[in-house]
Structure formats: C-alpha cells, structure tokens
Amino acid sequence: MKLSELQKLIFDAGIVGAGGAGFPTNKKLSDKTEIILVNAAECEPLMMVDHHIFQKHLHLIVEILNMLLDTMGAKEAIIGIKSKNRYLLNPEVVANMEGTRISVKDIPDIYPAGDEVILTYETTGRIIPEGGIPLDVGVMVCNTETLFNIWKLFNEDTPVVEKYVTIGGDTDRDITVKVPVGMKISDLMTACGYTDLEGKRIINGGPMMGKLVDIENDVVTKTTKGLLIFPEEHEVIQKRLRPMSLTLKRASAACCYCHMCTDMCPRHLLGYDLEVHKILRTASHSEVTNVDSFLQASLCCGCGVCSVIACQQMLDPQNIAMEVKGQLAKLGYRRPSGRKVEKVSENREGRLVPSNVLAERLGLRRFMGKTVTRDMRTFNPDKVYILTRQHVGAPAVPTVEVGATVKRGDVVAVTPENMLGTTMHASIDGRVVEVTNESVVIERLK
Ligand code: SF4
Ligand code: SF4
C-alpha cells in the first residue's frame, strides 16, 4: 500500500491519538520516519488502558507495526514499556520479535515517562528540539490504543466508534470498559453502578494532567482514557477548583525564589530553556521586563512535577505555566522553536521522580492496589453526542441533517481535507435529532 493511501484510510476512519490531545494520526505518518516508538509508559497513576491492551492484544500491535514499518519505510519499531510492566507482555510474542525490526525497550519507573520528549530520550537517546515534534529527530510516537484502532480498521473494517476507559479512584473496584464514543459520562457512571457521587468529583485523565469533568454535560470522546473519582476535599480536586487569581496571589506572597521548581522540571533537566520559577515570578508580580519568561511557557508539557514534587511552599507553578501557555496560544504567540539542546543536565539522574514517590505525594495510596478488571459488558446508551472537536486541529463539519437515520460507523462529520482534522462516525444505530457546530446528537430508535 502507498503511504498516501494509508493516510487517507486513517483520516476516513477518524483515527487520532487515543490519549492526550488527539493529534490526527494520518498527519503523523511520514516516509521520513526512522523509528516508530510505541508509548506504553502509561505513566500517570491509576490509568490502566494500555495495561489491558498489551496483556490481551500484543500480537495484534506487532502485526500492525509490521504493516506501518513496511508502508513508511521505517527502520525499526520500539515498544517503550516500564520494566515493572514487562510481565504484561506475552513471552511467546516477545520471543518471536527476536531478529525482527521490532523490539521492546525498558524504561525506568519514573514520572513523566510518557511525555514524548522524555520517552524519546529514554528509548532512543535522541532529544526533540525545543518546540519541535518527534519527527524532527526521525521518530513517530504512537499511543497503544491508536495502534489498536489501526488494527481494527484493517481487520474489522471499523472506524473509531468506541473507546477504552478506566474507571477508578475512590471506588470499590476499578474497571476498564469499552464505551461508545459520545456516551454521556453521567450515563456511563450510572450504567457501571457508580451512582453515589455526592461529595465527589471526577477527573477525565490522570490525577496529574487530567481535567475536571462537568458531569451534566461531558461525554466520552476519542481521547478519554480514564475517569477517576475522588472526594471533593482531596487535593487533586481542590487544586483544580482554585481560581487562578488566588493561585497567583499565593505565589506572589509565598514564593521564596528557591527555583526548586525549575531544578526538578523534567524538560529543564533535559536541557530545555524552561525556567518555571521565572514564569511564576513574572506572572505573579506582573513583571513586564521579562517577556521571554512568558514565552518559555510554550515549552511546558504540564506534567506538574514542579507543583507536586518540587515546591515546598505548596505553590502551583504548573497551573501558572499552563495558564500562560494557553493565553499565549490563544493570541497565536509561541517561542521560536527549533533550538537544539546542547547538554542534558548532569543532575538529571538524581532528580528523576519515581512513580511511587509521586503517588505518595499525591495522596493516592489508598486508591491504589485494587485489581483492575476488564468489564465485557456492552453499553447501549439511548443517546450519544458526537462532538465535532475531539482532536487537535479544525473541527469536523457535520454531514448529516436532523431526521437522518444512521447506522453505527456511518460518517456524521468531516474536517475539510485541506485542514488538520479528522472524521467522526455514528457510534450507535439511530436517528439524528440535533446538529450544531459543536455536535451531532443521535437517538437510538425504539
Ligand atoms: S509542569 Fe512544571 S515541571 Fe512540568 S514541564 Fe511544566 S514547568 Fe516543567
Ligand atoms: S519551588 Fe516554589 S517557592 Fe521555590 S521558586 Fe518555585 S514556586 Fe517559588
């Protein structure tokens, strides 16, 4: 198959990065790729989707890697997985990789091992230039479930209409379920028996980088990976409820300028020109003399090490840096990218953050250690809300009208092909009952 044909098939199937921001996968495929790097780090505590896929489907991941290697003309594929999770891999499948272009590489049990900048360095020794992408160093980083979605496209002729999600946190048992894209999170919680949510809040994503769920309105999207329930008084929730004005006031009153937040920052340690203590200082003191500090925020990945591990004053440089980054992005400002990193800090080894230290610091111990079971039930929501923006780039434009009858897998919205974006599909059989720029709502036929 030609690369352009593969790109078109993947665009039509609506495949985007199944974790993180949802970068359209067709745009990642390139004949300049030397290494396909599978991100199996699953570095945020309590997240278990990749665990499940590797345990059940490693042979399918290998199958699709071989196809991608051939189509892109890449030299090798590396599965980057924490050594403690090696047990998930079927030994027979691993043995069969011997002498092939696919290998498994151990990564240390550190946070944030799944940040593509860190993962690329740990597995290949290459450092992505500041503001760059993995392809700048010949690497394509691919999420595990994204690869599985490509396998399903070629073997089951299925576009992305369902999503694996781990539900955990303050629960009796943690489960990983397969959910129709567009199902309301409130319906999912009810269907799974998590009905007593009084005094609790849910985070969509991991406890470090996930976002608070609006239970009335939020739906499962192509990037939903975990829904973690926590008591409202827990710090991971309180941190997200704190207004930015208060975060800045606390920073201006209590920051002692010790720069531990910078010293511990994983990207700074890799040689990036990112000094978060200066961002915090500049933002909290409204210092206009140091504009470059603002621009440095565009190099932050929002991992939160600076807030959770480094700062002894309980300040929140992570949220301040991400706020600045978001504001700059809205205005179209970015630090000029492409500076090559000259030197990794000699302190890096000693400042890596072990995952168990992170879990302890976050107060997650009591939520951990439960067996995560795969729940095979099929969900049949009466209504799904297919959002037109579940990915990086331009929103998809609805292609159906109210009253249309659709089948699971039918196209309901597409981003114009000359723009960065993807295709959206109906995730249930039913009738279209509402179409807006934001979503296509489908109701199951009774
Ligand atoms: S959140 Fe903090 S530690 Fe993480 S990359 Fe940004 S500045 Fe560095
Ligand atoms: S670690 Fe905390 S106190 Fe020290 S410079 Fe950073 S924000 Fe300020």
Short mmCIF file of N, CA, C and O and ligand atoms in Angstrom, two decimals, residues 265-266 274 276 300-306 318, ligand 1:
data_model
loop_
_atom_site.label_atom_id
_atom_site.label_comp_id
_atom_site.label_asym_id
_atom_site.label_seq_id
_atom_site.Cartn_x
_atom_site.Cartn_y
_atom_site.Cartn_z
N CYS A 265 12.28 20.29 37.11
CA CYS A 265 11.45 20.18 35.90
C CYS A 265 12.07 19.18 34.91
O CYS A 265 13.21 19.35 34.48
N PRO A 266 11.33 18.13 34.52
CA PRO A 266 11.91 17.11 33.64
C PRO A 266 12.40 17.65 32.31
O PRO A 266 13.38 17.16 31.76
N LEU A 274 13.68 26.22 29.92
CA LEU A 274 12.39 26.39 30.60
C LEU A 274 12.66 26.57 32.09
O LEU A 274 13.06 25.63 32.77
N VAL A 276 10.71 27.60 35.16
CA VAL A 276 9.33 27.88 35.57
C VAL A 276 9.27 28.87 36.74
O VAL A 276 8.29 29.60 36.87
N CYS A 300 6.39 24.06 28.19
CA CYS A 300 5.91 23.27 29.33
C CYS A 300 4.90 22.22 28.86
O CYS A 300 4.04 22.51 28.04
N CYS A 301 5.04 21.00 29.38
CA CYS A 301 4.08 19.96 29.00
C CYS A 301 2.99 19.78 30.05
O CYS A 301 2.12 18.92 29.92
N GLY A 302 3.06 20.57 31.13
CA GLY A 302 2.02 20.50 32.15
C GLY A 302 2.09 19.27 33.04
O GLY A 302 1.10 18.88 33.64
N CYS A 303 3.28 18.68 33.15
CA CYS A 303 3.38 17.42 33.91
C CYS A 303 3.11 17.59 35.39
O CYS A 303 2.66 16.66 36.06
N GLY A 304 3.41 18.76 35.95
CA GLY A 304 3.07 19.02 37.35
C GLY A 304 4.14 18.64 38.36
O GLY A 304 3.93 18.80 39.57
N VAL A 305 5.31 18.18 37.91
CA VAL A 305 6.38 17.84 38.86
C VAL A 305 6.74 19.06 39.71
O VAL A 305 6.98 18.97 40.91
N CYS A 306 6.77 20.23 39.06
CA CYS A 306 7.15 21.46 39.77
C CYS A 306 6.20 21.74 40.94
O CYS A 306 6.63 22.17 42.02
N GLN A 318 2.89 24.79 37.99
CA GLN A 318 2.32 24.06 36.84
C GLN A 318 1.12 24.80 36.26
O GLN A 318 1.06 25.08 35.06
S1 SF4 B 1 4.58 21.43 34.56
FE1 SF4 B 1 6.36 22.23 35.65
S2 SF4 B 1 7.74 20.52 35.76
FE2 SF4 B 1 6.29 20.01 34.17
S3 SF4 B 1 7.19 20.75 32.24
FE3 SF4 B 1 5.92 22.41 33.04
S4 SF4 B 1 7.31 23.66 34.20
FE4 SF4 B 1 8.33 21.69 33.93
#
